[in-house]
Short mmCIF file of C-alpha atoms in Angstrom, two decimals:
data_model
loop_
_atom_site.label_atom_id
_atom_site.label_comp_id
_atom_site.label_asym_id
_atom_site.label_seq_id
_atom_site.Cartn_x
_atom_site.Cartn_y
_atom_site.Cartn_z
CA UNK A 1 -26.68 -6.79 -3.31
CA UNK A 2 -25.56 -3.31 -4.34
CA UNK A 3 -21.84 -3.51 -2.85
CA UNK A 4 -20.35 -0.04 -3.29
CA UNK A 5 -22.49 2.70 -4.72
CA UNK A 6 -21.27 6.08 -5.70
CA UNK A 7 -22.92 8.98 -7.22
CA UNK A 8 -22.94 11.00 -9.51
CA UNK A 9 -21.68 8.83 -12.51
CA UNK A 10 -20.76 11.96 -14.47
CA UNK A 11 -20.23 15.55 -13.61
CA UNK A 12 -19.07 18.66 -15.47
CA UNK A 13 -17.81 21.66 -13.31
CA UNK A 14 -16.61 24.89 -14.14
CA UNK A 15 -13.32 26.04 -12.45
CA UNK A 16 -14.03 27.13 -9.00
CA UNK A 17 -17.14 25.42 -8.40
CA UNK A 18 -17.67 23.02 -5.54
CA UNK A 19 -19.15 19.50 -5.67
CA UNK A 20 -19.38 16.36 -3.38
CA UNK A 21 -19.20 12.81 -4.52
CA UNK A 22 -21.22 10.40 -2.34
CA UNK A 23 -20.16 6.74 -1.66
CA UNK A 24 -22.07 4.18 0.43
CA UNK A 25 -21.22 0.47 0.94
CA UNK A 26 -23.70 -2.10 2.18
CA UNK A 27 -20.98 -4.89 3.28
CA UNK A 28 -20.52 -3.56 6.83
CA UNK A 29 -16.87 -2.78 5.84
CA UNK A 30 -14.85 -0.88 8.34
CA UNK A 31 -12.52 0.88 5.70
CA UNK A 32 -13.26 3.01 2.90
CA UNK A 33 -11.10 4.71 0.17
CA UNK A 34 -11.29 7.45 -2.57
CA UNK A 35 -8.88 6.98 -5.61
CA UNK A 36 -8.43 8.75 -8.65
CA UNK A 37 -7.54 7.29 -11.89
CA UNK A 38 -5.48 9.24 -14.65
CA UNK A 39 -4.37 8.02 -18.05
CA UNK A 40 -1.12 6.42 -17.87
CA UNK A 41 -0.98 6.15 -14.07
CA UNK A 42 -2.06 3.65 -11.52
CA UNK A 43 -5.05 4.33 -9.28
CA UNK A 44 -3.84 6.96 -6.66
CA UNK A 45 -5.27 7.19 -3.29
CA UNK A 46 -6.73 10.60 -2.18
CA UNK A 47 -7.94 9.91 1.28
CA UNK A 48 -9.09 6.97 3.32
CA UNK A 49 -11.00 5.95 6.46
CA UNK A 50 -9.61 3.18 8.27
CA UNK A 51 -12.69 2.89 10.62
CA UNK A 52 -15.89 4.94 11.21
CA UNK A 53 -14.72 8.32 12.91
CA UNK A 54 -11.35 8.46 11.45
CA UNK A 55 -9.99 9.82 8.12
CA UNK A 56 -6.49 10.24 6.58
CA UNK A 57 -4.57 11.68 3.80
CA UNK A 58 -3.34 9.41 0.92
CA UNK A 59 -1.11 10.06 -1.80
CA UNK A 60 -2.79 12.86 -3.30
CA UNK A 61 -4.91 14.76 -0.99
CA UNK A 62 -4.46 18.40 -2.14
CA UNK A 63 -7.70 20.08 -3.08
CA UNK A 64 -10.02 17.41 -1.47
CA UNK A 65 -11.77 17.03 1.75
CA UNK A 66 -13.80 13.82 2.91
CA UNK A 67 -16.33 13.12 5.63
CA UNK A 68 -16.91 9.58 6.99
CA UNK A 69 -20.68 10.44 7.79
CA UNK A 70 -21.19 6.89 9.31
CA UNK A 71 -20.11 3.18 8.88
CA UNK A 72 -21.80 2.97 5.40
CA UNK A 73 -20.95 6.40 3.84
CA UNK A 74 -17.77 8.32 2.87
CA UNK A 75 -17.91 11.34 0.81
CA UNK A 76 -15.36 13.30 -1.06
CA UNK A 77 -15.48 16.98 -1.59
CA UNK A 78 -13.92 19.39 -3.98
CA UNK A 79 -14.23 22.97 -2.49
CA UNK A 80 -12.90 24.80 -5.39
CA UNK A 81 -12.59 22.63 -8.59
CA UNK A 82 -9.58 22.85 -10.83
CA UNK A 83 -8.87 21.46 -14.36
CA UNK A 84 -6.18 19.25 -12.78
CA UNK A 85 -8.94 17.45 -10.88
CA UNK A 86 -10.30 16.22 -14.15
CA UNK A 87 -10.51 12.49 -13.65
CA UNK A 88 -12.17 9.23 -12.93
CA UNK A 89 -12.89 8.82 -9.09
CA UNK A 90 -13.33 5.52 -7.42
CA UNK A 91 -14.71 4.82 -4.07
CA UNK A 92 -13.74 1.44 -2.35
CA UNK A 93 -14.31 -0.21 0.74
CA UNK A 94 -12.69 -3.32 2.42
CA UNK A 95 -13.43 -5.40 5.63
CA UNK A 96 -10.49 -3.65 7.42
CA UNK A 97 -7.35 -1.90 6.74
CA UNK A 98 -5.01 -4.75 6.45
CA UNK A 99 -3.65 -5.24 2.82
CA UNK A 100 -3.02 -8.96 3.35
CA UNK A 101 -6.20 -10.04 4.62
CA UNK A 102 -8.79 -7.88 2.57
CA UNK A 103 -9.44 -7.16 -1.15
CA UNK A 104 -10.90 -3.88 -2.11
CA UNK A 105 -14.30 -3.59 -3.48
CA UNK A 106 -14.78 -0.70 -5.64
CA UNK A 107 -17.72 1.30 -6.84
CA UNK A 108 -18.42 1.80 -10.38
CA UNK A 109 -16.75 5.09 -10.85
CA UNK A 110 -17.52 8.95 -11.17
CA UNK A 111 -16.25 10.65 -14.21
CA UNK A 112 -15.50 14.32 -13.32
CA UNK A 113 -14.57 17.02 -15.96
CA UNK A 114 -13.56 20.35 -14.85
CA UNK A 115 -13.69 23.07 -17.44
CA UNK B 1 7.46 6.70 -4.59
CA UNK B 2 7.41 2.85 -4.99
CA UNK B 3 7.71 1.50 -8.66
CA UNK B 4 5.07 -1.20 -9.49
CA UNK B 5 5.43 -2.11 -13.14
CA UNK B 6 3.11 -4.56 -15.19
CA UNK B 7 4.12 -5.84 -18.52
CA UNK B 8 3.26 -5.81 -21.30
CA UNK B 9 1.08 -2.81 -21.23
CA UNK B 10 -1.36 -4.40 -23.73
CA UNK B 11 -1.74 -7.78 -25.39
CA UNK B 12 -3.93 -9.25 -28.09
CA UNK B 13 -4.48 -12.97 -28.21
CA UNK B 14 -6.84 -15.37 -30.18
CA UNK B 15 -9.53 -17.36 -28.44
CA UNK B 16 -8.07 -20.43 -27.04
CA UNK B 17 -4.56 -19.04 -26.39
CA UNK B 18 -2.98 -19.14 -22.94
CA UNK B 19 -1.25 -16.18 -21.87
CA UNK B 20 0.53 -14.54 -18.92
CA UNK B 21 1.76 -11.20 -17.78
CA UNK B 22 3.82 -9.75 -15.24
CA UNK B 23 3.69 -7.51 -12.19
CA UNK B 24 7.10 -6.41 -10.83
CA UNK B 25 7.34 -4.60 -7.33
CA UNK B 26 9.94 -3.76 -4.76
CA UNK B 27 11.54 -7.03 -3.25
CA UNK B 28 11.90 -5.49 0.18
CA UNK B 29 9.29 -4.80 2.85
CA UNK B 30 6.75 -6.93 1.00
CA UNK B 31 3.36 -7.40 2.81
CA UNK B 32 0.86 -8.41 0.04
CA UNK B 33 0.08 -8.49 -3.55
CA UNK B 34 -3.35 -7.98 -4.98
CA UNK B 35 -4.77 -8.71 -8.67
CA UNK B 36 -7.82 -7.07 -9.90
CA UNK B 37 -9.68 -7.60 -13.05
CA UNK B 38 -11.24 -4.27 -14.64
CA UNK B 39 -13.65 -4.70 -17.56
CA UNK B 40 -14.30 -1.50 -19.55
CA UNK B 41 -16.98 0.61 -18.10
CA UNK B 42 -17.19 -1.41 -14.94
CA UNK B 43 -15.39 -1.36 -11.57
CA UNK B 44 -12.17 -3.37 -10.70
CA UNK B 45 -13.07 -6.65 -9.23
CA UNK B 46 -10.54 -8.68 -7.02
CA UNK B 47 -8.93 -11.79 -8.27
CA UNK B 48 -6.40 -12.79 -5.62
CA UNK B 49 -4.49 -11.57 -2.67
CA UNK B 50 -1.30 -13.15 -1.85
CA UNK B 51 0.97 -12.86 0.99
CA UNK B 52 3.53 -15.71 1.08
CA UNK B 53 6.67 -16.22 -1.25
CA UNK B 54 5.60 -19.10 -3.60
CA UNK B 55 2.05 -18.71 -3.01
CA UNK B 56 -0.11 -19.95 -6.05
CA UNK B 57 -3.89 -18.97 -6.47
CA UNK B 58 -6.28 -20.27 -8.99
CA UNK B 59 -9.84 -19.24 -9.92
CA UNK B 60 -11.20 -21.02 -12.80
CA UNK B 61 -8.89 -20.57 -15.82
CA UNK B 62 -7.05 -17.81 -14.16
CA UNK B 63 -3.87 -18.39 -11.85
CA UNK B 64 -1.21 -16.30 -10.17
CA UNK B 65 2.05 -17.01 -8.60
CA UNK B 66 4.40 -14.87 -6.48
CA UNK B 67 7.98 -14.68 -6.01
CA UNK B 68 8.71 -11.91 -3.04
CA UNK B 69 12.36 -12.64 -3.04
CA UNK B 70 12.79 -11.34 -6.72
CA UNK B 71 9.65 -9.09 -6.70
CA UNK B 72 7.45 -10.50 -9.20
CA UNK B 73 4.17 -11.98 -9.77
CA UNK B 74 2.72 -13.81 -12.86
CA UNK B 75 -0.89 -13.99 -13.82
CA UNK B 76 -1.63 -16.84 -16.19
CA UNK B 77 -4.93 -17.14 -18.33
CA UNK B 78 -5.42 -20.70 -19.85
CA UNK B 79 -7.59 -20.98 -22.97
CA UNK B 80 -8.36 -17.29 -23.09
CA UNK B 81 -12.05 -16.48 -23.84
CA UNK B 82 -13.49 -13.12 -25.32
CA UNK B 83 -14.85 -12.58 -22.01
CA UNK B 84 -11.43 -12.53 -20.35
CA UNK B 85 -10.95 -9.10 -22.19
CA UNK B 86 -10.21 -6.45 -19.49
CA UNK B 87 -7.52 -4.72 -17.83
CA UNK B 88 -5.72 -6.68 -15.11
CA UNK B 89 -4.23 -4.62 -12.32
CA UNK B 90 -1.84 -5.46 -9.64
CA UNK B 91 -1.22 -3.77 -6.27
CA UNK B 92 1.74 -3.86 -4.05
CA UNK B 93 1.13 -3.61 -0.42
CA UNK B 94 4.34 -3.01 1.68
CA UNK B 95 5.96 -1.56 4.79
CA UNK B 96 2.87 -1.00 7.09
CA UNK B 97 0.78 -3.93 5.69
CA UNK B 98 -2.12 -1.45 5.28
CA UNK B 99 -4.49 -1.18 2.34
CA UNK B 100 -4.00 2.66 2.47
CA UNK B 101 -0.49 1.98 1.30
CA UNK B 102 -1.38 -0.15 -1.67
CA UNK B 103 0.55 0.87 -4.88
CA UNK B 104 -1.31 0.09 -8.25
CA UNK B 105 0.47 -0.67 -11.42
CA UNK B 106 -1.02 0.96 -14.61
CA UNK B 107 -2.51 -2.54 -15.77
CA UNK B 108 -2.10 -4.88 -18.80
CA UNK B 109 -4.98 -4.49 -21.18
CA UNK B 110 -5.73 -8.16 -22.62
CA UNK B 111 -7.96 -8.14 -25.74
CA UNK B 112 -9.29 -11.65 -26.70
CA UNK B 113 -10.57 -12.05 -30.14
CA UNK B 114 -12.50 -15.01 -31.99
#
């Protein structure tokens, strides 16, 4: 039972390069999220998808784009990477968008370094 | 920006000690409070979701209480074991009640030694 799988685990980019982080869940969850984790800060939401076919900005969306490819997959794209995007990225999913009824299931994280 | 604070930032206890830490959050517009356990090099795992003032949840040796009127939740670990070593995160859900509005604290890092 894989849960939430994200790739790659590690990536080093040069400033200006682009890349896509992939995320897939096998729990038939409706809602998916992308967070970033920076030292001394709580997890911050970049983008989310409440249900298949919808995406919305979170707290820190600048410099990112997302695609909800289907119910299982939610990708995060950095079009022109900047050093400020050096971070650990977590994908998560939940049965639906209601915070009171559902916990988040997280992927293992992707460590991105932008030089 | 919502203020969700966890204290202490880190804690070092001996095996067998009981311990507790605090998550403080806004006392208005409360909807839900989540607790997660995050071991190094792994992904955060859900412990509890609490929604009602006075809620108490228990999972093995770990329990949590919730006071929405004063804006805090306690997480207790009874008889700490080395495998309890992890960072414990809380997340406050308010206003819209959606998970997209969860605000995470920075965590309490627990280290349990023999």
